[in-house]
Coordinates of C-alpha atoms in Angstrom, one line a residue:
M106 CA 0.2 0.0 0.0
S107 CA 1.1 3.8 -0.6
K108 CA 2.7 5.8 2.1
R109 CA -0.1 8.3 1.3
N110 CA 2.9 11.0 1.8
G111 CA 3.0 10.6 5.4
E112 CA -0.7 10.4 6.1
R113 CA -1.8 8.5 9.2
P114 CA -3.8 5.3 8.8
P115 CA -7.5 5.9 9.0
V116 CA -9.0 5.6 12.6
P117 CA -10.5 2.2 13.0
E118 CA -13.8 1.2 14.4
L119 CA -13.7 1.0 18.5
L120 CA -12.6 -2.2 19.9
P121 CA -15.4 -3.9 22.0
A122 CA -12.9 -3.7 25.1
P123 CA -10.3 -1.4 26.2
V124 CA -6.4 -2.5 25.7
V125 CA -3.3 -0.6 26.7
D126 CA -0.7 0.2 24.3
A127 CA 2.4 -1.5 26.1
H128 CA 5.1 0.7 24.5
T129 CA 5.1 3.6 22.5
H130 CA 7.1 6.8 22.2
L131 CA 4.7 9.9 22.3
D132 CA 7.6 12.5 22.1
A133 CA 8.9 10.7 18.7
C134 CA 5.1 10.9 17.6
G135 CA 5.5 14.9 17.6
A136 CA 4.1 15.3 21.1
K137 CA 5.8 18.3 23.2
T138 CA 3.0 19.8 25.4
A139 CA 0.2 18.5 27.5
E140 CA -2.1 19.5 24.7
D141 CA -0.3 17.3 22.5
V142 CA -0.4 14.4 24.6
R143 CA -4.0 14.8 25.2
E144 CA -4.5 14.6 21.6
L145 CA -2.6 11.7 21.0
V146 CA -4.2 9.7 23.8
D147 CA -7.8 11.2 22.9
R148 CA -7.6 9.6 19.2
A149 CA -6.3 6.3 20.9
A150 CA -9.1 6.4 23.3
S151 CA -11.6 6.8 20.6
V152 CA -10.7 3.4 19.3
G153 CA -10.5 1.6 22.6
V154 CA -6.8 2.1 23.3
A155 CA -7.5 3.5 26.7
R156 CA -4.0 3.6 28.2
V157 CA -0.5 4.0 27.1
V158 CA 3.2 3.5 28.3
T159 CA 5.3 5.9 26.8
V160 CA 8.9 5.0 26.6
A161 CA 12.3 6.9 26.6
D162 CA 15.3 6.2 24.8
D163 CA 17.9 8.8 26.0
L164 CA 18.1 11.0 28.9
A165 CA 16.3 14.0 27.5
S166 CA 13.5 11.5 26.4
A167 CA 13.6 10.2 29.9
R168 CA 13.0 13.6 31.5
W169 CA 10.2 14.3 29.0
V170 CA 8.5 10.9 29.6
A171 CA 8.7 11.5 33.7
R172 CA 6.8 14.9 33.2
A173 CA 4.5 13.7 30.4
S174 CA 3.1 10.9 32.6
T175 CA 1.8 13.4 35.1
W176 CA 0.0 15.4 32.5
D177 CA -2.9 12.7 31.6
D178 CA -4.0 9.9 33.8
R179 CA -4.1 7.4 30.9
V180 CA -0.2 8.1 30.4
F181 CA 2.4 5.9 32.1
G182 CA 6.3 5.8 31.6
A183 CA 9.2 4.0 31.2
V184 CA 12.8 5.1 31.5
A185 CA 16.3 4.2 30.6
L186 CA 19.2 4.6 28.0
H187 CA 18.6 2.8 24.8
P188 CA 21.4 0.2 24.1
T189 CA 22.4 2.2 20.8
R190 CA 23.3 5.2 23.0
T191 CA 25.3 3.4 25.7
S192 CA 28.8 4.4 24.1
E193 CA 29.0 7.0 26.7
F194 CA 27.2 6.3 30.0
S195 CA 28.3 8.2 32.9
D196 CA 28.0 8.0 36.7
A197 CA 25.7 11.2 36.7
D198 CA 23.8 9.7 33.7
R199 CA 23.2 6.5 36.1
A200 CA 22.2 8.8 39.2
E201 CA 19.6 10.7 37.3
L202 CA 18.0 7.7 35.4
A203 CA 17.5 6.0 39.0
E204 CA 16.0 9.0 40.2
L205 CA 13.5 9.2 37.6
A206 CA 12.9 5.4 37.5
A207 CA 11.6 6.0 41.2
Q208 CA 9.0 8.3 40.2
P209 CA 5.6 6.9 40.8
R210 CA 4.2 7.2 37.3
I211 CA 7.4 5.4 35.9
V212 CA 6.2 1.6 35.6
A213 CA 9.0 0.1 33.9
I214 CA 12.8 0.4 33.3
G215 CA 13.2 0.6 29.3
E216 CA 14.0 0.3 26.7
T217 CA 17.1 -1.3 27.6
G218 CA 19.0 -4.4 26.4
L219 CA 21.2 -5.0 23.3
D220 CA 21.1 -4.2 19.7
Y221 CA 23.5 -5.8 17.3
Y222 CA 22.1 -4.7 14.1
W223 CA 23.5 -1.2 14.4
D224 CA 27.2 -0.3 15.3
Y225 CA 26.4 2.9 17.4
A226 CA 27.7 1.4 20.5
P227 CA 30.2 -1.3 21.0
H228 CA 28.7 -4.5 22.5
D229 CA 30.9 -4.5 25.5
A230 CA 29.5 -1.1 26.6
Q231 CA 25.7 -1.9 25.7
Q232 CA 26.4 -5.4 28.0
D233 CA 27.6 -3.2 30.7
A234 CA 24.7 -0.9 30.5
F235 CA 22.3 -3.6 30.4
R236 CA 23.6 -5.2 33.5
W237 CA 23.3 -1.9 35.2
H238 CA 19.4 -1.4 34.0
I239 CA 18.8 -5.0 35.3
E240 CA 19.9 -4.0 38.7
L241 CA 17.8 -0.9 38.5
S242 CA 15.0 -2.7 37.7
K243 CA 15.5 -4.8 40.7
R244 CA 16.0 -2.1 43.2
V245 CA 13.1 -0.1 42.3
G246 CA 10.7 -3.1 41.9
K247 CA 9.6 -2.4 38.3
P248 CA 9.5 -4.6 35.3
L249 CA 12.6 -4.6 32.8
M250 CA 11.5 -3.7 29.3
I251 CA 13.9 -5.2 26.8
H252 CA 15.1 -4.1 23.3
D253 CA 16.5 -7.2 21.6
R254 CA 17.7 -6.9 18.1
D255 CA 20.0 -9.7 16.5
A256 CA 21.1 -10.4 20.2
H257 CA 18.7 -13.5 21.5
E258 CA 21.5 -15.3 22.9
D259 CA 23.3 -12.7 24.9
I260 CA 20.0 -11.4 26.2
L261 CA 19.2 -14.6 27.7
R262 CA 22.7 -15.2 28.9
I263 CA 23.1 -12.1 30.8
L264 CA 19.7 -12.3 32.3
T265 CA 20.7 -15.6 33.8
E266 CA 24.2 -14.4 34.8
Q267 CA 22.8 -11.1 36.4
G268 CA 19.6 -12.8 37.7
A269 CA 16.4 -11.6 35.9
P270 CA 14.1 -9.4 37.6
S271 CA 10.6 -10.6 38.7
T272 CA 9.0 -9.3 35.6
V273 CA 10.7 -9.0 32.2
V274 CA 8.9 -7.8 28.9
F275 CA 10.4 -8.4 25.5
H276 CA 9.3 -5.4 23.8
C277 CA 8.7 -5.7 20.0
F278 CA 9.5 -9.3 20.3
S279 CA 11.3 -10.4 17.1
G280 CA 12.0 -14.2 17.5
D281 CA 10.8 -17.4 16.4
A282 CA 8.5 -20.1 17.8
D283 CA 11.6 -21.9 19.5
F284 CA 12.9 -18.4 21.0
A285 CA 9.3 -17.7 22.2
R286 CA 9.0 -20.9 23.9
R287 CA 12.2 -20.2 25.7
C288 CA 11.5 -17.1 26.9
V289 CA 7.7 -18.4 28.0
D290 CA 9.2 -21.2 29.8
A291 CA 11.5 -18.6 31.9
G292 CA 8.2 -16.6 32.7
Y293 CA 9.1 -13.5 30.2
V294 CA 6.3 -11.5 29.0
L295 CA 6.2 -11.0 25.1
S296 CA 5.0 -7.9 23.7
F297 CA 4.0 -7.7 19.8
A298 CA 4.1 -4.7 17.7
G299 CA 2.9 -4.1 14.1
T300 CA 5.7 -6.3 12.9
V301 CA 3.5 -9.4 13.7
T302 CA 1.0 -8.1 11.2
F303 CA 3.3 -8.3 8.3
R304 CA 2.3 -10.9 5.8
N305 CA 6.2 -11.9 5.3
A306 CA 6.5 -12.7 9.2
A307 CA 5.6 -16.2 9.2
A308 CA 8.0 -17.3 12.0
L309 CA 7.0 -14.2 14.3
R310 CA 3.4 -14.9 13.5
E311 CA 3.8 -18.6 14.6
A312 CA 5.7 -17.4 18.0
A313 CA 2.7 -15.1 18.4
A314 CA 0.1 -17.8 18.1
L315 CA 1.7 -19.8 21.0
V316 CA 2.3 -17.3 23.9
P317 CA 0.0 -17.7 26.7
L318 CA -2.4 -15.0 27.3
D319 CA -0.9 -14.0 30.7
Q320 CA 2.4 -13.4 29.1
L321 CA 1.0 -11.7 25.9
L322 CA 1.0 -7.8 25.4
V323 CA 0.3 -5.6 22.2
E324 CA 2.1 -2.4 21.4
T325 CA 2.8 0.2 18.8
D326 CA 6.4 1.1 19.0
A327 CA 4.9 4.4 17.4
P328 CA 5.9 6.3 15.6
F329 CA 7.6 3.2 14.0
L330 CA 6.4 -0.3 12.8
T331 CA 2.6 0.9 11.6
P332 CA 0.7 -2.5 11.3
H333 CA -0.4 -4.2 7.8
P334 CA -2.0 -2.8 5.6
F335 CA -0.5 0.5 6.4
R336 CA 3.3 -0.4 6.8
G337 CA 5.5 2.8 5.9
R338 CA 3.0 5.2 7.3
P339 CA 3.4 7.1 10.5
N340 CA 2.2 5.3 13.6
E341 CA 0.1 6.2 16.6
P342 CA -1.1 4.4 19.5
Y343 CA -4.6 4.2 18.1
C344 CA -3.1 1.8 15.6
A345 CA -2.6 -0.9 18.4
A346 CA -6.4 -1.5 17.6
Y347 CA -5.2 -3.1 14.1
T348 CA -2.5 -5.3 15.6
L349 CA -5.0 -6.4 18.3
R350 CA -7.6 -7.7 15.8
D351 CA -5.0 -9.2 13.7
L352 CA -3.6 -11.3 16.5
A353 CA -7.3 -12.4 17.5
A354 CA -7.5 -13.6 14.1
L355 CA -4.1 -15.2 14.1
R356 CA -5.2 -17.0 17.4
G357 CA -8.6 -18.1 16.5
M358 CA -10.1 -15.9 19.3
A359 CA -12.8 -13.3 19.6
V360 CA -11.6 -9.9 19.7
V361 CA -13.2 -9.1 22.9
D362 CA -11.5 -12.0 24.6
L363 CA -8.1 -11.3 23.6
A364 CA -8.4 -7.4 24.3
N365 CA -9.9 -8.5 27.8
A366 CA -6.7 -10.7 28.3
V367 CA -4.1 -8.3 27.2
N368 CA -5.5 -5.6 29.3
G369 CA -5.4 -7.7 32.1
T370 CA -1.9 -8.7 31.5
A371 CA -0.7 -4.9 31.1
D372 CA -2.6 -4.1 34.4
R373 CA -0.8 -6.8 36.0
V374 CA 2.7 -6.3 34.6
F375 CA 3.0 -2.7 34.9
Q376 CA 0.6 -2.6 38.3
L377 CA -1.4 0.3 36.5
R378 CA -4.3 0.1 38.8
Q379 CA -2.0 0.3 42.0
V380 CA -0.5 3.4 40.6
T381 CA -3.6 5.1 39.6
E382 CA -5.0 4.5 43.2
Q383 CA -1.9 5.6 45.1
P384 CA -2.0 9.0 47.1
G385 CA -1.3 11.8 44.5
S386 CA -2.2 10.2 41.5
L387 CA -4.1 12.2 38.8
R388 CA -7.3 10.5 39.4

C-alpha cells in the first residue's frame, strides 16, 4: 500500500473492550506539550486504546517522559538508555536515571537491552549498561523492558548471569517460535508490535500464536512499525487496535476476549491500577 505522503492510517472502529498500548514513544510521535499528549491519547481512546506506556530512549527523552506521565491519567512512563546510545554512560547519567525511575508514574525500566544490528555502541558497552539496568529494575521493583535486536542469546545469557528481575518484558518481540518458547518457559512477557501483522513475518506469527495470554502484550512502538496494511505510514497508539484484531484472527479468538486478556496482563505487569490508586495520583 502507498505511504500516502506521510498520511496517518484511518482511525479504525472502536474495540469491544479497552486495551493498553504497552510501548509507544509519544515524543517521537510529535508530542511536546500536555495538549499534544492529550490529542494523541484522545485519538487512541476513541478506538479503545485506553492507556499507553510512553518509553524513553535517552536522558532527554526520559526527563520528558517523567513529566508527560503526570499530564494525563491515561499515560504512564518507562525510562532507560537505549542500547544504541550506551557508548557513553556516565555515573551522573546513571544517578539521574535512577532518580527518574523511582517516580510513581514510571512503571518500567526500558527500553534497555542489546542491539547488534546497528554499530552505534560497542557490544561490551551495551552489555555493561544492560546489566546496570537489570539491577536498577530489581532495586526499584519495576519491570525490565527489553530491546532485543539480533542479540537473542546474549540477552538470555546476561539475564541468567545477572539474575532476571521478577518481571521481564520483551518489547517488540522479534524471535521465532523456539525462542518464544524459551522466553515463555523462563516466565518472560512477550509484547508484539505491528511487525506481527506483516505478511512476510511467518516465523514471528508462529511465535505469537503460542504465547500464553497471561504473558502476552500488544504495543505500537509508534511512530515506527505501523501494522499491515499501512506499513510505512506514521504510527500512533490508536493503531494498536489493528494489531490486536490481527492477533485475534491469528489465534482464532474473539477480539473481545483477546482485548480483555492483554488488558489484564498489562494491568498486572505494570501494576497500573496500583499506580492510579496511590495517593497523589491524577485521578
